Amino acid sequence: MRRRTAGPGATATIADVAARAGVSTATVSRALATPDRVRPELVELVMRAVSESGYTPNNSARTLRTQRSRMVLVVVPSVANQMYAHVLRGIDTGLAPAGYGVIIGNLDNAPNKEGRFVDFAFARQVDGVILLCGFVPGSHGRSMASAGLPMVSILSPIVDSDIPDVGIDDHAAGREAARHLARLGHRRLGYAAGPREHVVDTARWTSFREGALAEGVDPADIVRIEGGEGMRYTYRSGVAAGERFLAMTRRPTAVFCGSDEIAIGFMKVMRDAGVSVPEDVSVMGIDGIEQTDYTHPVLTTIRQPRQDLGRAGAELLLGMMDGRSDAAHRRVRLPFEFLARASTGAPPAEAAGRISQDLAPARMG
Amino acid sequence: MRRRTAGPGATATIADVAARAGVSTATVSRALATPDRVRPELVELVMRAVSESGYTPNNSARTLRTQRSRMVLVVVPSVANQMYAHVLRGIDTGLAPAGYGVIIGNLDNAPNKEGRFVDFAFARQVDGVILLCGFVPGSHGRSMASAGLPMVSILSPIVDSDIPDVGIDDHAAGREAARHLARLGHRRLGYAAGPREHVVDTARWTSFREGALAEGVDPADIVRIEGGEGMRYTYRSGVAAGERFLAMTRRPTAVFCGSDEIAIGFMKVMRDAGVSVPEDVSVMGIDGIEQTDYTHPVLTTIRQPRQDLGRAGAELLLGMMDGRSDAAHRRVRLPFEFLARASTGAPPAEAAGRISQDLAPARMG
DNA sequence: CGCCAAGTTGTAATCGATTACAGAAACGGC
DNA sequence: GCCGTTTCTGTAATCGATTACAACTTGGCG
């Protein structure tokens, strides 16, 4: 049997290193993994041989033997989305110290891409999965859940499952948004919706509504403004919602948007239509992407600890992959931060409840 | 030898499938890879056994044997950056049809993270590498270039190397920016810089300068405004540049920013300082991120075909990995799109050349 | 000096796929 | 009916690591 010698360009194998150091492959492997179980002189020999040959263990071989790939699949609806991108970054910083790498499963908001990633799971290409998409991917009747891999969801709980999740308290966030707007004096509230049937959107909408009711707002004056089919949490969704808003005969005086991007799209339509924010309509978002610091007016929003969410999810998954099933951490809630800024203010005088309504005729005359 | 039977939860191996179908593992492998070389009845048998057992080939085993991982490493300075995120998306859509997955190498703008990804390359965990970072990662004196993997760069050429790259013509872009501003009447121009020594930034700055000179602008009136150390192409870099701009005694009347994010940060500072855009100062960016459609005023910019750049890079790499070294494609230049919009306009009257300067004293008096 | 335990090292099995090679079966031509 | 070719299938080698097990050395203790 002729062994390929490690010439320049060719990759050295453990056998090359063993030959060069004059020891067996087992010793090389041990010298690298458990140096305390090998005589110091040999460790030294092996180390020299390793650096001389530029040896890096072949990952497939190691994975095949140890049944651990040290890779994690992150399933994300869209990498191009600010929010997901930042969470992804947090995940990476959380996994890196443990030596785990990230394979990105970009759904691109297209449902037919799930199959590829389901295969990744069943092919044992990853040791665990982090979902940012709010559901468990599946295709051809085969769910990723049945691959038997540790799984964690971030940003959204997974309904009807016991998959641990990390996120903020979306209900509290929705209620707080309603409270903020109601306390500014608003009595007609709108919610510029994200994707229909999405867990997070539903949570935000229902709790916004609850919060508004709790503040004594008339149920008929809490409206959901749809953003259009398949537009998800995008600028364009906000644009569509803004156009619907303009077409309304009895407009809300304040609008809570299902995401910051929606809010920004919404504000753009307002500006173009000559409706000023916050004088004519208050607008707020949620997520707290960096961009909200640079809008005009600066956007009131609820900041999610994006990076921390990612890191916490990563650490939770690491624990599960190590077999430490800290049942205590099955539902992690991190605090959000309410940023009351310039895009929300008191309602216009003619819409501000009974007292102002009395003044309204004078203003009109 | 006792074989683990494929119970629920356990992953089926090719041996399980072979046993169930009553054939050898070789036949199973062939039935899946080259069905035309196996008797139809057996193919049928195997297919049934596969779906009954939920078999998915183990990826490490396959990779180890075939020496192809069907994975690509994408090294990106920061996943949280809009521009890179969109290119990444293009890469993914380009690679997916060929069955390649993406491993993300997020440098996070921190130089010490390179080592991890260099190891990925040497561990043969990927078949190819796409660089968005403008340089070849390396650590401990070992460059990723010596791993002998196909490599492609997107967005930036790699100096002193023959690594193929895909991008726009940054020199043409810089010149066109200068031309646009000069033809609007501007005679004092600024460049809000990106990271020092970055190839792309250098290209944009030098060509902007060249373009301005070609339009007859006085060399002394073309200034580079630094954004601050280590801030790269960020909003904060634009804020820093904006502050430096305000501190200048003889301000440019138009500023070309090294990225859209810089431009947005810059405009924020202008607004807060009561300097209006474009009346007092014209501002333009480059990249063409979606967000520029939602700024006020809408940002003049140069749109790079982000997604197409990613896809083109992916296809170039696919060709190299398949051994088709189309030397013709070693430097791909895609067209950019100049978007002249509301953030750039004529210079303020008192700065518009000789005639206006004659008027200036009258104004002061 | 003999024996047992502890410490080292090497041999070879193993992970799960692909594929070279050989053998068997089927087929056709003379 | 025999032989060569084609088509199909199975056996076993192979990829490159880790690690169980065996073998050998060394040292301590009675």
Coordinates of N, CA, C and O in Angstrom, one line a residue, chain A residues 13-75:
Chain A
T13 N -2.4 13.7 6.4 CA -3.3 12.9 7.2 C -2.6 12.5 8.5 O -1.4 12.7 8.6
I14 N -3.3 11.9 9.4 CA -2.7 11.5 10.6 C -1.6 10.5 10.4 O -0.7 10.4 11.2
A15 N -1.8 9.7 9.3 CA -0.7 8.7 9.1 C 0.6 9.4 8.7 O 1.7 8.9 9.0
D16 N 0.5 10.5 7.9 CA 1.7 11.2 7.6 C 2.4 11.7 8.8 O 3.6 11.6 8.9
V17 N 1.6 12.3 9.7 CA 2.2 12.8 10.9 C 2.8 11.7 11.8 O 3.9 11.8 12.3
A18 N 2.1 10.6 11.8 CA 2.6 9.4 12.6 C 3.9 8.9 12.0 O 4.9 8.7 12.8
A19 N 4.0 8.8 10.7 CA 5.2 8.4 10.1 C 6.4 9.4 10.4 O 7.5 9.0 10.7
R20 N 6.1 10.6 10.2 CA 7.1 11.6 10.4 C 7.6 11.6 11.9 O 8.8 11.8 12.1
A21 N 6.7 11.4 12.8 CA 7.1 11.4 14.2 C 7.6 10.1 14.7 O 8.1 9.9 15.8
G22 N 7.4 9.0 13.8 CA 7.9 7.7 14.2 C 7.1 7.0 15.3 O 7.5 6.3 16.1
V23 N 5.8 7.4 15.3 CA 4.9 6.8 16.3 C 3.6 6.2 15.5 O 3.5 6.3 14.3
S24 N 2.7 5.7 16.3 CA 1.5 5.2 15.6 C 0.4 6.3 15.5 O 0.5 7.3 16.2
T25 N -0.6 6.0 14.7 CA -1.6 7.1 14.6 C -2.4 7.2 15.9 O -2.8 8.3 16.2
A26 N -2.5 6.2 16.6 CA -3.2 6.3 17.9 C -2.4 7.3 18.8 O -3.1 8.1 19.5
T27 N -1.1 7.2 18.8 CA -0.4 8.1 19.6 C -0.5 9.6 19.2 O -0.7 10.5 20.0
V28 N -0.6 9.8 17.9 CA -0.8 11.1 17.4 C -2.1 11.6 17.8 O -2.2 12.7 18.4
S29 N -3.1 10.8 17.7 CA -4.5 11.2 18.1 C -4.5 11.6 19.5 O -5.0 12.6 19.9
R30 N -3.9 10.7 20.4 CA -3.9 11.0 21.8 C -3.1 12.2 22.2 O -3.4 13.0 23.0
A31 N -1.9 12.4 21.5 CA -1.1 13.5 21.8 C -1.8 14.8 21.6 O -1.6 15.8 22.3
L32 N -2.7 14.8 20.6 CA -3.5 16.0 20.3 C -4.7 16.2 21.2 O -5.0 17.3 21.6
A33 N -5.4 15.0 21.5 CA -6.6 15.1 22.3 C -6.4 15.1 23.8 O -7.0 15.8 24.5
T34 N -5.5 14.2 24.2 CA -5.3 14.0 25.6 C -3.8 13.9 25.9 O -3.2 12.8 26.2
P35 N -3.1 15.0 25.8 CA -1.6 15.0 25.9 C -1.1 14.4 27.2 O 0.0 13.9 27.3
D36 N -1.9 14.5 28.3 CA -1.5 14.0 29.6 C -1.4 12.5 29.6 O -1.0 11.9 30.6
R37 N -1.9 11.8 28.6 CA -1.9 10.4 28.6 C -0.8 9.9 27.6 O -0.7 8.7 27.3
V38 N 0.1 10.8 27.3 CA 1.2 10.4 26.4 C 2.5 11.0 27.0 O 2.5 12.1 27.6
R39 N 3.6 10.2 26.8 CA 4.9 10.7 27.4 C 5.2 12.0 26.8 O 5.2 12.2 25.6
P40 N 5.7 13.0 27.6 CA 6.0 14.3 27.2 C 6.9 14.4 25.9 O 6.7 15.2 25.0
E41 N 7.9 13.6 25.9 CA 8.8 13.6 24.8 C 8.1 13.3 23.5 O 8.3 14.0 22.4
L42 N 7.2 12.3 23.5 CA 6.4 12.0 22.3 C 5.5 13.1 21.9 O 5.3 13.4 20.7
V43 N 4.9 13.7 22.9 CA 4.0 14.8 22.6 C 4.7 15.9 21.8 O 4.3 16.4 20.8
E44 N 5.9 16.1 22.3 CA 6.8 17.1 21.7 C 7.1 16.7 20.2 O 6.9 17.5 19.3
L45 N 7.4 15.4 20.1 CA 7.7 14.9 18.7 C 6.5 15.1 17.8 O 6.6 15.6 16.7
V46 N 5.4 14.7 18.3 CA 4.2 14.8 17.5 C 3.8 16.2 17.1 O 3.5 16.5 16.0
M47 N 3.9 17.1 18.1 CA 3.6 18.5 17.9 C 4.5 19.1 16.8 O 4.0 19.8 15.9
R48 N 5.8 18.7 16.8 CA 6.7 19.2 15.8 C 6.2 18.6 14.4 O 6.2 19.3 13.4
A49 N 5.9 17.3 14.4 CA 5.5 16.7 13.1 C 4.2 17.4 12.6 O 4.1 17.6 11.4
V50 N 3.4 17.7 13.5 CA 2.1 18.3 13.1 C 2.4 19.7 12.5 O 1.9 20.0 11.4
S51 N 3.2 20.5 13.1 CA 3.4 21.8 12.5 C 4.2 21.8 11.3 O 4.0 22.5 10.4
E52 N 5.1 20.8 11.2 CA 5.9 20.7 10.0 C 5.1 20.3 8.8 O 5.3 20.7 7.7
S53 N 4.1 19.4 9.1 CA 3.3 18.9 7.9 C 2.1 19.7 7.7 O 1.3 19.5 6.7
G54 N 1.8 20.7 8.6 CA 0.6 21.5 8.5 C -0.7 20.6 8.6 O -1.7 20.9 7.9
Y55 N -0.6 19.7 9.5 CA -1.8 18.8 9.6 C -3.0 19.4 10.3 O -2.8 20.1 11.3
T56 N -4.1 19.2 9.7 CA -5.4 19.6 10.4 C -6.3 18.4 10.2 O -6.5 17.9 9.1
P57 N -6.8 17.8 11.3 CA -7.6 16.6 11.3 C -8.8 16.8 10.3 O -9.4 17.8 10.2
N58 N -9.0 15.8 9.5 CA -10.1 15.8 8.5 C -11.4 15.7 9.3 O -11.6 14.8 10.1
N59 N -12.3 16.7 9.0 CA -13.5 16.8 9.8 C -14.5 15.7 9.5 O -15.2 15.2 10.4
S60 N -14.6 15.2 8.3 CA -15.6 14.2 8.0 C -15.2 12.9 8.7 O -16.1 12.2 9.3
A61 N -13.9 12.6 8.7 CA -13.5 11.4 9.4 C -13.8 11.4 10.9 O -14.3 10.5 11.5
R62 N -13.4 12.6 11.4 CA -13.7 12.7 12.9 C -15.2 12.7 13.2 O -15.6 12.0 14.1
T63 N -15.9 13.3 12.4 CA -17.4 13.4 12.6 C -18.0 12.0 12.5 O -18.8 11.5 13.3
L64 N -17.5 11.3 11.5 CA -18.0 9.9 11.2 C -17.8 9.0 12.4 O -18.6 8.3 12.9
R65 N -16.6 9.1 12.9 CA -16.2 8.3 14.1 C -16.8 8.7 15.4 O -17.3 7.9 16.1
T66 N -16.8 10.0 15.6 CA -17.3 10.4 16.9 C -18.8 10.7 17.0 O -19.4 10.9 18.0
Q67 N -19.4 10.7 15.8 CA -20.8 11.0 15.7 C -21.2 12.4 16.2 O -22.3 12.7 16.7
R68 N -20.2 13.3 16.1 CA -20.5 14.7 16.5 C -19.9 15.6 15.4 O -18.7 15.5 15.2
S69 N -20.7 16.4 14.8 CA -20.2 17.2 13.7 C -19.7 18.6 14.2 O -19.0 19.3 13.4
R70 N -20.0 19.0 15.3 CA -19.7 20.3 15.9 C -20.2 21.4 14.9 O -19.5 22.4 14.6
M71 N -21.4 21.2 14.4 CA -22.0 22.2 13.5 C -23.4 22.3 14.0 O -24.1 21.3 14.4
V72 N -23.9 23.5 13.8 CA -25.3 23.8 14.1 C -26.0 24.4 12.9 O -25.4 25.2 12.3
L73 N -27.2 24.0 12.7 CA -28.0 24.5 11.6 C -28.9 25.7 12.2 O -29.6 25.4 13.1
V74 N -28.9 26.8 11.5 CA -29.7 27.9 12.0 C -30.7 28.2 10.8 O -30.3 28.6 9.7
V75 N -32.0 28.0 11.1 CA -33.0 28.1 10.1 C -33.6 29.5 10.2 O -34.2 29.8 11.3

